[in-house]
XYZ file of C-alpha atoms in Angstrom:
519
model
C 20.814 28.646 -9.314
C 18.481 28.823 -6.279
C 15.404 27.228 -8.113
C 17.594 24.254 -9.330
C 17.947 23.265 -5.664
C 15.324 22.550 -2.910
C 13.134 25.999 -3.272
C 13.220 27.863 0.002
C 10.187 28.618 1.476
C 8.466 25.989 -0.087
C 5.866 23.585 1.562
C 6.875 20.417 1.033
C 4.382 17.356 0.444
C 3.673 13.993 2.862
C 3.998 10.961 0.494
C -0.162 10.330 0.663
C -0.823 13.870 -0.062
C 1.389 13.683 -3.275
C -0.421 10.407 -3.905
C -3.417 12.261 -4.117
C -2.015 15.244 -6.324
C -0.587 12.439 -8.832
C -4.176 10.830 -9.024
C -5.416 14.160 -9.681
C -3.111 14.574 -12.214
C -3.832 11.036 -14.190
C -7.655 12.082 -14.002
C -6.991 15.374 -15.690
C -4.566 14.147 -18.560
C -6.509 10.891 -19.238
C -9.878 13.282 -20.009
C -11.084 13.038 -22.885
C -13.706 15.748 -24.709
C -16.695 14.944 -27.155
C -14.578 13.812 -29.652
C -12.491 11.345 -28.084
C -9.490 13.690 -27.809
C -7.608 13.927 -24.501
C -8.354 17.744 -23.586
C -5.035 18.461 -22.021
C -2.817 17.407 -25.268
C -0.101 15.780 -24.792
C 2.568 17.979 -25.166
C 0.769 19.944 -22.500
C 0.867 17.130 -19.870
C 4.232 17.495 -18.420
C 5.972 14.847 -16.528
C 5.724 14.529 -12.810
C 8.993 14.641 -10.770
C 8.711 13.265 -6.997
C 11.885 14.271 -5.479
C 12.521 13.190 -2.048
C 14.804 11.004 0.396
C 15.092 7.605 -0.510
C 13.009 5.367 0.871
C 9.822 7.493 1.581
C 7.901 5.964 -0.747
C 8.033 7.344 -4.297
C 8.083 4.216 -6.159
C 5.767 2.348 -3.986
C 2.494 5.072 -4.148
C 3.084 4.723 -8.021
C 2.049 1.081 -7.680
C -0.616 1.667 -5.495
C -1.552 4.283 -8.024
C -2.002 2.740 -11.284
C -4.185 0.026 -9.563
C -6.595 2.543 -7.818
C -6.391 4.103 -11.473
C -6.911 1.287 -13.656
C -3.902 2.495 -15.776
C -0.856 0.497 -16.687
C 2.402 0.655 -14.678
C 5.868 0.118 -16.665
C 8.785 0.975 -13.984
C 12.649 1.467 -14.762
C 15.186 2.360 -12.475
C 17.219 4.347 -14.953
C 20.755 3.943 -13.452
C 20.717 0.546 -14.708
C 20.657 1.459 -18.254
C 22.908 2.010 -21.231
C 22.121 4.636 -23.617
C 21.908 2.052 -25.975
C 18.960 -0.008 -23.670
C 17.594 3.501 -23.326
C 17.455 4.593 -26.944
C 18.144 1.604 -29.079
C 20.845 0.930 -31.232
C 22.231 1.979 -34.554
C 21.906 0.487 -37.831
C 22.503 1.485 -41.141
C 19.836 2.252 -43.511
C 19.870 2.973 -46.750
C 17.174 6.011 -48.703
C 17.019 8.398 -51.092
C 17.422 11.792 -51.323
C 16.321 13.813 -54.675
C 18.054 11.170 -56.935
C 20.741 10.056 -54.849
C 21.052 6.634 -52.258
C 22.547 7.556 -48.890
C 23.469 5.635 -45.764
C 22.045 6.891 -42.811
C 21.870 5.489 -39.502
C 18.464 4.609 -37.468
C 18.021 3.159 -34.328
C 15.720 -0.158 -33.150
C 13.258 0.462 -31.028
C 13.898 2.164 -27.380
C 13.963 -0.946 -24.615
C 11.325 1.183 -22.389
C 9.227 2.209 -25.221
C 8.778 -1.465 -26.500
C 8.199 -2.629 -22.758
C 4.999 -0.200 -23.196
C 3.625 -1.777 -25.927
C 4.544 -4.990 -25.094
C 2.386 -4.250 -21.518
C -0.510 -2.737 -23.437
C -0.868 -5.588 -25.915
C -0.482 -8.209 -22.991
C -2.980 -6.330 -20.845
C -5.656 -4.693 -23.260
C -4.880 -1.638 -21.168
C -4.080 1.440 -23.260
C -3.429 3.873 -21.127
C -1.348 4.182 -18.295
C 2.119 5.284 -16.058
C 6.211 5.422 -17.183
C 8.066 5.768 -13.967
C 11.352 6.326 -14.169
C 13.153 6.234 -11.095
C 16.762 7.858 -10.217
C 16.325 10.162 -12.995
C 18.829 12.839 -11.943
C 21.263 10.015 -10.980
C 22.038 9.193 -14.822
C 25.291 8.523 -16.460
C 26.931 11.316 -18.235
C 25.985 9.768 -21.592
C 22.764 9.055 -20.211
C 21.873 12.777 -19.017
C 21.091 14.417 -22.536
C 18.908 11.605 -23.467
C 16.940 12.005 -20.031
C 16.340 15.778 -21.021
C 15.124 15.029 -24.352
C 12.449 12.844 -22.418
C 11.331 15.136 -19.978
C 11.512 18.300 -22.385
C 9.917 15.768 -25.936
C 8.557 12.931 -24.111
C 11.001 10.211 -26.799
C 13.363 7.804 -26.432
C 15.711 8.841 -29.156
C 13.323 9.007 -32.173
C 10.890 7.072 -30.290
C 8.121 8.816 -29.009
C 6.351 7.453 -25.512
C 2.726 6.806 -27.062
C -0.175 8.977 -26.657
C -2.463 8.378 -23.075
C 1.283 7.273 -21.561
C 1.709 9.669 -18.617
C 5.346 10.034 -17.899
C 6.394 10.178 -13.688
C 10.256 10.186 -12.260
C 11.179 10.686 -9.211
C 14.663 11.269 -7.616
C 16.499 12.107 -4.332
C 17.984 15.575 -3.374
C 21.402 16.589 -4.130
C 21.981 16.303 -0.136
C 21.238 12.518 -0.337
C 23.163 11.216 -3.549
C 26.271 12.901 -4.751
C 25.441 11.571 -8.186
C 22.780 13.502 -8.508
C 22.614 16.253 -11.662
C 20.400 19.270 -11.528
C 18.372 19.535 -13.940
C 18.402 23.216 -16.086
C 15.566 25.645 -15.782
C 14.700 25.027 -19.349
C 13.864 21.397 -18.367
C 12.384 22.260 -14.660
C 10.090 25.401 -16.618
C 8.783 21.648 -18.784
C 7.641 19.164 -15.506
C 5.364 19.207 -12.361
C 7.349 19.205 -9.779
C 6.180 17.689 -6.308
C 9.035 17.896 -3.691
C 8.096 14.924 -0.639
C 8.686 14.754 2.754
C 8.522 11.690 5.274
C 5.543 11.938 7.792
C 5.726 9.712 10.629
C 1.691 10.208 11.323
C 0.809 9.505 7.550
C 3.075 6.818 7.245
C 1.323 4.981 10.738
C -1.796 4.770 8.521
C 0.551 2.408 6.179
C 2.103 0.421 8.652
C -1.504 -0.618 10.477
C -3.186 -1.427 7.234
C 0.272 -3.283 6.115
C 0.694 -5.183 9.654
C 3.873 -3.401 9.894
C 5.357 -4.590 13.008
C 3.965 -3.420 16.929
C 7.055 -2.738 18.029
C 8.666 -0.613 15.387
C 5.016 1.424 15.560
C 5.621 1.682 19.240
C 9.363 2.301 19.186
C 9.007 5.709 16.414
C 6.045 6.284 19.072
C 8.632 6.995 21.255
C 11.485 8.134 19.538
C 9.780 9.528 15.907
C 12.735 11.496 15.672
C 14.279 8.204 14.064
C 12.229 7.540 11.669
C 13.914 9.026 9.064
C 17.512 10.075 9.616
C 20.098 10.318 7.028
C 23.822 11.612 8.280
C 27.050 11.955 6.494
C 29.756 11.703 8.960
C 33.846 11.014 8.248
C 32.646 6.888 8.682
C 30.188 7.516 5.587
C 26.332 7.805 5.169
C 24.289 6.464 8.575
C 20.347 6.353 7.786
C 17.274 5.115 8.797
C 14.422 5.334 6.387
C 11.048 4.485 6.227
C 11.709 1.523 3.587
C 14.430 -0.039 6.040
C 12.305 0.379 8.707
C 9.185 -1.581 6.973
C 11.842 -4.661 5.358
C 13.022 -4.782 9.078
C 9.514 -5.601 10.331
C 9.007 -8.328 7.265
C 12.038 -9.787 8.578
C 11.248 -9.681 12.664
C 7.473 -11.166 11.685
C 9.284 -13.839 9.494
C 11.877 -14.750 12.130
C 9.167 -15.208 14.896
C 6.905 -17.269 13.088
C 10.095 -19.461 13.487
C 10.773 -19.165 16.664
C 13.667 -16.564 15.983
C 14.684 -13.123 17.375
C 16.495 -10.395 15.458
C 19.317 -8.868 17.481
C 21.626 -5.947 16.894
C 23.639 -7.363 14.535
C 20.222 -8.526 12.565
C 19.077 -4.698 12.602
C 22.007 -3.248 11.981
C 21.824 -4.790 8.366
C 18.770 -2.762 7.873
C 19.064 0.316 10.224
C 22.078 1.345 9.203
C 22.273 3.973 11.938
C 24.131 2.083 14.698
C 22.790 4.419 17.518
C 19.439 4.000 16.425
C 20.010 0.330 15.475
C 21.263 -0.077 19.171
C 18.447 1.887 20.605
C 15.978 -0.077 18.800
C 17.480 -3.168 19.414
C 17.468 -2.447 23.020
C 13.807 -1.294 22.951
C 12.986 -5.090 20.777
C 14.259 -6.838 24.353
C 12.304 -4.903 26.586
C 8.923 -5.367 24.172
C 9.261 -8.924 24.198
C 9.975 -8.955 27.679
C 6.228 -7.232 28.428
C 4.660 -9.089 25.902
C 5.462 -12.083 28.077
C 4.966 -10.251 31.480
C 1.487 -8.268 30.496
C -0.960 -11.129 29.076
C -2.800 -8.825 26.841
C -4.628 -11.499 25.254
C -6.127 -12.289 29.056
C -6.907 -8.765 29.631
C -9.225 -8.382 26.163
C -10.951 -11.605 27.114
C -12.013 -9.316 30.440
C -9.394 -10.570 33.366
C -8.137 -7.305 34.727
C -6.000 -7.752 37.678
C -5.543 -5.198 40.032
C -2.185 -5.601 40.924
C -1.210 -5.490 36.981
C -2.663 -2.223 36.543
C -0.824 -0.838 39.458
C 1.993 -2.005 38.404
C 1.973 -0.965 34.522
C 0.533 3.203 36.308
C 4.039 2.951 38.184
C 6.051 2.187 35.360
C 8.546 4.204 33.457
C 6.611 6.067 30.171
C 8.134 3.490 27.155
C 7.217 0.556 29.167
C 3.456 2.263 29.490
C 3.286 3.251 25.734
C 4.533 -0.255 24.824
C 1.629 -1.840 26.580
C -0.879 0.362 25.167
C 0.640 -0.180 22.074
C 0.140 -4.670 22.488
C -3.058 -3.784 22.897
C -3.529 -1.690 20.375
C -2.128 -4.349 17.580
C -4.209 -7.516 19.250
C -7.192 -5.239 18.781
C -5.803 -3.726 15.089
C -5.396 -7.540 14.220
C -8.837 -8.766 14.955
C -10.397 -6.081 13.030
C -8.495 -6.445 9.854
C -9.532 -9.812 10.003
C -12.892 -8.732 10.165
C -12.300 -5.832 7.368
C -10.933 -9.280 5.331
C -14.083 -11.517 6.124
C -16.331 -8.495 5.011
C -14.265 -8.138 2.116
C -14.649 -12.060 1.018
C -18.972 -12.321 1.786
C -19.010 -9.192 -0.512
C -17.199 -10.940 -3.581
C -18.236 -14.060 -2.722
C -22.112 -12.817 -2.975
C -21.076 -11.100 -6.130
C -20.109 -14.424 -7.711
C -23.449 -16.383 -6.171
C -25.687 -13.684 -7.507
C -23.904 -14.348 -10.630
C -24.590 -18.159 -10.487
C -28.380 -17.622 -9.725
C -28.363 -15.702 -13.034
C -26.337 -18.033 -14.802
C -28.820 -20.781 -13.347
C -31.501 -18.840 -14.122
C -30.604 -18.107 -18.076
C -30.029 -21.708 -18.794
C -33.459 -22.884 -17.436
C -35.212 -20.591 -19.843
C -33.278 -21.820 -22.949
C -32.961 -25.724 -22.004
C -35.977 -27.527 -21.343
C -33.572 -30.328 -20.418
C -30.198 -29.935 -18.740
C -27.186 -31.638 -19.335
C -24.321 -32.507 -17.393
C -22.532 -29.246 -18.167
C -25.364 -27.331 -16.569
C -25.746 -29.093 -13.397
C -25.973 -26.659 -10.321
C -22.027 -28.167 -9.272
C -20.962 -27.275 -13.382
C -22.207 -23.849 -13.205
C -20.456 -23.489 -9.842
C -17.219 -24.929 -10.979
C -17.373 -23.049 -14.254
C -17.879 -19.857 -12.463
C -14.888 -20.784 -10.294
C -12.400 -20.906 -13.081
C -13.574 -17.334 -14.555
C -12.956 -16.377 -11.349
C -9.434 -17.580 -11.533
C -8.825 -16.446 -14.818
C -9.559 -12.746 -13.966
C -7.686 -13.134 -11.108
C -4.699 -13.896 -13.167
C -5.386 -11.519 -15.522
C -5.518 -8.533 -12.486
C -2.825 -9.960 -11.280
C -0.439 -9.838 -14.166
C -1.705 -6.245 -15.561
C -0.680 -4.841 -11.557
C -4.218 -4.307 -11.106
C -4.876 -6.460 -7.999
C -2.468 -5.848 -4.731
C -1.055 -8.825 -2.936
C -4.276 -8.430 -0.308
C -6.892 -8.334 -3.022
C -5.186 -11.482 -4.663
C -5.623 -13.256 -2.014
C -9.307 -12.561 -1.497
C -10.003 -13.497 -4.910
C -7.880 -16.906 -4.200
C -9.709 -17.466 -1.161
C -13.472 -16.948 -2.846
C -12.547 -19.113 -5.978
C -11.390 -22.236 -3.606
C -14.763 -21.307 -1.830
C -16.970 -22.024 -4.768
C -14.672 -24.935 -5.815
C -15.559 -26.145 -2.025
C -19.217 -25.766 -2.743
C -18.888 -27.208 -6.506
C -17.527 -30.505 -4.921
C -19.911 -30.433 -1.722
C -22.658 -30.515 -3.897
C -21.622 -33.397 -6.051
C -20.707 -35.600 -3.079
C -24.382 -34.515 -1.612
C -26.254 -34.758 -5.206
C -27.789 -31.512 -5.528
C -28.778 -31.076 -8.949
C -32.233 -29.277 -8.771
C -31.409 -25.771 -9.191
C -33.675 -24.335 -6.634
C -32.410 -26.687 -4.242
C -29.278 -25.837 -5.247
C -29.564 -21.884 -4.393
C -31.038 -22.724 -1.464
C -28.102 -24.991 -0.654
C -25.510 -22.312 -1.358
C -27.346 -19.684 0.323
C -27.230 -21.042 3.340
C -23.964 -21.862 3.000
C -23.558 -17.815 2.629
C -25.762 -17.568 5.766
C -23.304 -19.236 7.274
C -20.335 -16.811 6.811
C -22.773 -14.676 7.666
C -23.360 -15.735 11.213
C -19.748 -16.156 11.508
C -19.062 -12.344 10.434
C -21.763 -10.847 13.050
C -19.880 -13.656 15.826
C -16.538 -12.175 14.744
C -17.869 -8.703 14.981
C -19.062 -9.350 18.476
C -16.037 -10.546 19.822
C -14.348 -7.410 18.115
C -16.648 -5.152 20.390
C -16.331 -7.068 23.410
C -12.397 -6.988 23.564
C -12.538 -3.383 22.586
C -14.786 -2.831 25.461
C -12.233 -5.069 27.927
C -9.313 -2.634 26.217
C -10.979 0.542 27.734
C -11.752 -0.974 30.772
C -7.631 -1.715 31.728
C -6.905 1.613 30.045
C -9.181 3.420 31.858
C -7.794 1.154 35.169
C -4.088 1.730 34.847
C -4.097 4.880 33.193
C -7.715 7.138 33.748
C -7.524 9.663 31.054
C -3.877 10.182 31.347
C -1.452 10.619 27.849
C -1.397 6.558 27.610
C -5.602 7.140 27.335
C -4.943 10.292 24.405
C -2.385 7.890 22.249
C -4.549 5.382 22.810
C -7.623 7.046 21.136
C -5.529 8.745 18.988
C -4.223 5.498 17.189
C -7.688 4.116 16.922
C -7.788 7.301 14.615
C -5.359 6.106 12.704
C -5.912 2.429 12.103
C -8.334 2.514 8.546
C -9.374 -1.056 9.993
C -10.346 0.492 13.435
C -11.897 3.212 11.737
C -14.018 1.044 9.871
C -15.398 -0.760 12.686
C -15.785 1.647 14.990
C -18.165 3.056 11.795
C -20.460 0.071 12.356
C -19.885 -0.580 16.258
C -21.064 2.116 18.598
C -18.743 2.011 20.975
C -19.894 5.388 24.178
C -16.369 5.888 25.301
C -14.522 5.962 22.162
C -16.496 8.859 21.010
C -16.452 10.147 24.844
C -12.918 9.737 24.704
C -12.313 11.042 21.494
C -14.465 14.452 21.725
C -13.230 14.795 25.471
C -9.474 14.319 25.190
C -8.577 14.881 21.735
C -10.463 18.579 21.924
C -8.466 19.095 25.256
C -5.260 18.363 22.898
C -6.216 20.475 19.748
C -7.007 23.388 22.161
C -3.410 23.181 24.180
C -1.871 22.755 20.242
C -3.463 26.325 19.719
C -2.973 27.882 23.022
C 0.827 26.805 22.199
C 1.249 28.654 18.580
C -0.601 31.496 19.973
C-alpha cells in the first residue's frame, strides 16, 4: 500500500526541473535508429504521470513543451468524459466465423484518438504529446478504461498511434477526495514524476510573464503563502500558484482602467481569506509607495536625500516593496529590449530573404514586371510571413509572445511595401538600400534603448546603495536580477562593475552563512 501513496523519502521535483526530465523523455522516445525505427519501441515508452497540487503547473509546462519540441499537443481533461466519448460507441456488425454469420458488436472510433489524427492531418506534424489531465479523478466506469491506457496505450480497441507519447498528470489523494490509486501493476507500467511548488523557480515565470510587482513582492515577504491548501470544518482554503498568476491578469487589467481590486476582488481568487486579507492589505500599502516613492524620478538620476532616509528608517515590507518598484520598472525596460532584439533578428531574417528573392528574379528576368517590383516582393514576402504565422499558431507551435513578434514584423514589411510605392522605389538596388536603412534605423533605436537600460540600472544602484549600503534590501536586490531571464540577458551584453561586485561580494557572503548554518 505504501508505494500507491506519496513514496516516503522521496525527492520530489520543482515544476521546471520536471519540465526538463519530460523533454528528456520526448528526445529519447522520438529517436529513431538507421532504419527509421524509434529505438525505444513503443510498448517500451511508458506514459509519464506528473502528480502534484493543483495549480503548480502540470498542464501549462506541457504546452510550453510541445512548442520547444516541435511535437503536437492534444489535451483532455478526462473528468469531462463519458466512457462512451472516451472509447466510442457500440454498433453491431455482422462477420463470419468458419461458415457461420454472427453479430458482434464494434465500437466507432475513440473521441481522443480521432482528435490525434484529426491534429496530425491539420498540422503535417506526426509526432507529438496526449495529455490527459485528472487521470486518477475518473468515474467509476471510466477507471478500467484509464488502466487499459496507461498499461496498452488504446482507447478501447483503438490504439494511440505510433510516435504519440502519452503524459497525465493528477493531484494527490490529500488534495481531491476523488482521487483513485492506481494498482502496482499499472504504477510498475508509467514514469512517474511526483512535483512540488517552488516559489524561487516559479519567480523566473512570473518576471518573464510580467506577473504582477506586487504579488512578486508580497510572496517576497510572506512565501509561505504561495501555495497553501487547508481542509478545515468550513471546507478547502487554498492559494495556489495558478490563482495567484489569474489574480495578477486581473489587477493589471483593472488598472489599465483605472480600477483597484479589493478584498472582496481577491477573495474570488485567493480563496484563503487570511491570506486574501493579508494580501489585500499589503495591495493598499504598495500602491500607497508607488505614489509616495517616484521610482520613475529616481532611475532618471534624482536621488533625494531626505527620500533615502526616509525609505533606511522604514519598517522591512515597506523597504522590500520599494526595492521591489524598482526592480519591475527596470525588469520592464529590459524585456522591452529582449522584444526589440527579438523583432531586428526576424525582421533581418525576412530582408535577407527579400535580397535573395530580389536577387533570383534579376538573373531569370531580363525585364521585370509589376509582380516583381521591389514593393511586390516585399508585400509577397509579407503574406508568407502571415501564413506561417497562422500555421504556428494553429499547430501550438508559436506562444502568445512569439505571435506577436511575428505580427509585429509582417505589418513592418507591409509598412515598407507601401512606403516604397508612395516614394517609387522600383530599382532593386535602390530598393535594398532603402530598406536597409530602414533596418539601420531600428538599429540605432535598439543601441538608444540599450543605453537608457544601463543608465537607469546605474541610477538603481546608486539609491540602493544610498538608502540601503549593502544591507539585505542590497542581497534581494542582486539576487532578483539573478532571476529575471530578461535581466540576465542584458546584464550578458552590459558590463555593469557593481552588479558583478555586488553579486561575487554579497551573494558569496550568503552561500557561506547557508553552509556555516547546515554545518
Amino acid at each position: 500500500m505504501d508505494c500507491l501513496s506519496h513514496r516516503a523519502g522521496e525527492q520530489d521535483m520543482n515544476i521546471k526541473r520536471a519540465k526538463e526530465e519530460i523533454k528528456d523523455t520526448i528526445e529519447a522516445y522520438l529517436l529513431k535508429d538507421e532504419n527509421g525505427e524509434y529505438v525505444i519501441p513503443s510498448i517500451r515508452q511508458r506514459p509519464v504521470l506528473l502528480i502534484g497540487p493543483p495549480g503548480v503547473g502540470k498542464t501549462q509546462i506541457m504546452e510550453q513543451i510541445s512548442r520547444e519540441c516541435r511535437v503536437g499537443l492534444i489535451s483532455y481533461t478526462i473528468t469531462h468524459h463519458t466512457r462512451q466519448s472516451a472509447v466510442g460507441l457500440p454498433f453491431i456488425e455482422k462477420k463470419m466465423y468458419g461458415d457461420r454469420e454472427y453479430a458482434v458488436t464494434e465500437y466507432t472510433m475513440s473521441e481522443i484518438v480521432a482528435s490525434i489524427y484529426n491534429r496530425m492531418e491539420e498540422t503535417g506534424l506526426k509526432e507529438g504529446i496526449l495529455f490527459i489531465d485528472e487521470i486518477n479523478c475518473v468515474s467509476e466506469t471510466l477507471a478500467p478504461t484509464m488502466l487499459q491506457f496507461l498499461q496498452c496505450k488504446t482507447f478501447g480497441s483503438h490504439k494511440i498511434p505510433e510516435g504519440w507519447i502519452i503524459a497525465a498528470a493528477g493531484n494527490p489523494p490529500e488534495y481531491n477526495k476523488s482521487v483513485r490509486e492506481f494498482d502496482v501493476v499499472t504504477l510498475d507500467r508509467i514514469k512517474r514524476i511526483d512535483v512540488e511548488p517552488d516559489l524561487a523557480v516559479w519567480k523566473e515565470y512570473a518576471y518573464a510573464e510580467n506577473i504582477h510587482p506586487a504579488i512578486i513582492s508580497y510572496l517576497n515577504i510572506k512565501g509561505q503563502n504561495f501555495c497553501q491548501i487547508e481542509t478545515t470544518v468550513d471546507g478547502k482554503l487554498f492559494a495556489t500558484p495558478r490563482a495567484w498568476e489569474d489574480l495578477s491578469q486581473l489587477i493589471l487589467v483593472y488598472e489599465s482602467l483605472d480600477k483597484r481590486a479589493d478584498r472582496d476582488v481577491i477573495s474570488q481568487y485567493i480563496q484563503h481569506p487570511r491570506i486574501a486579507k493579508d494580501f489585500a492589505n499589503y495591495l493598499e500599502l504598495y500602491y500607497k509607495y508607488q505614489n509616495e516613492y517616484q521610482v520613475d524620478e529616481i532611475l532618471q538620476g534624482t536621488i533625494r536625500e531626505a527620500l533615502c532616509d526616509r525609505v533606511a528608517r522604514a519598517p522591512f515590507d515597506e523597504r522590500l516593496s520599494v526595492t521591489c518598484l524598482i526592480l519591475s520598472k527596470l525588469t520592464e525596460g529590459f524585456k522591452k529590449l529582449w522584444d526589440k532584439n527579438a523583432f531586428m533578428e526576424l525582421l533581418m531574417e525576412q530582408l535577407k530573404s527579400y535580397r535573395q528573392e530580389m536577387a533570383g528574379r534579376a538573373e531569370t528576368s531580363a525585364i521585370p514586371d509589376k509582380s516583381e517590383a521591389p514593393a511586390m516582393v516585399l508585400a509577397s514576402l509579407a503574406q508568407e510571413l502571415e501564413e506561417e504565422r497562422f500555421r504556428r499558431k494553429k499547430s501550438g507551435l508559436s506562444g502568445r509572445r512569439e505571435d506577436r513578434l511575428w505580427l509585429s514584423v509582417r505589418i513592418m514589411l507591409e509598412e515598407y511595401a507601401q512606403q516604397m510605392r508612395k516614394e517609387a522605389v522600383e530599382d532593386r538596388e535602390q530598393a535594398w538600400e532603402w530598406v536597409r536603412t530602414k533596418f539601420m534605423e531600428h538599429s540605432d533605436c535598439y543601441e538608444a534603448m540599450k543605453e537608457d537600460c544601463g543608465s537607469r540600472l546605474e541610477h538603481a544602484f546608486d539609491f540602493m546603495e544610498a538608502a540601503f549600503g549593502n544591507g539585505q534590501e542590497m542581497v534581494i536586490f542582486v539576487t532578483e536580477l539573478n532571476t529575471s531571464e530578461a535581466c540576465v540577458r542584458f546584464l550578458d551584453e552590459y558590463e555593469c562593475e557593481r552588479y558583478y561586485q555586488y553579486n561575487k561580494d554579497l551573494l558569496f557572503d550568503e552561500q557561506e552563512q547557508a553552509i556555516r548554518q547546515k554545518l
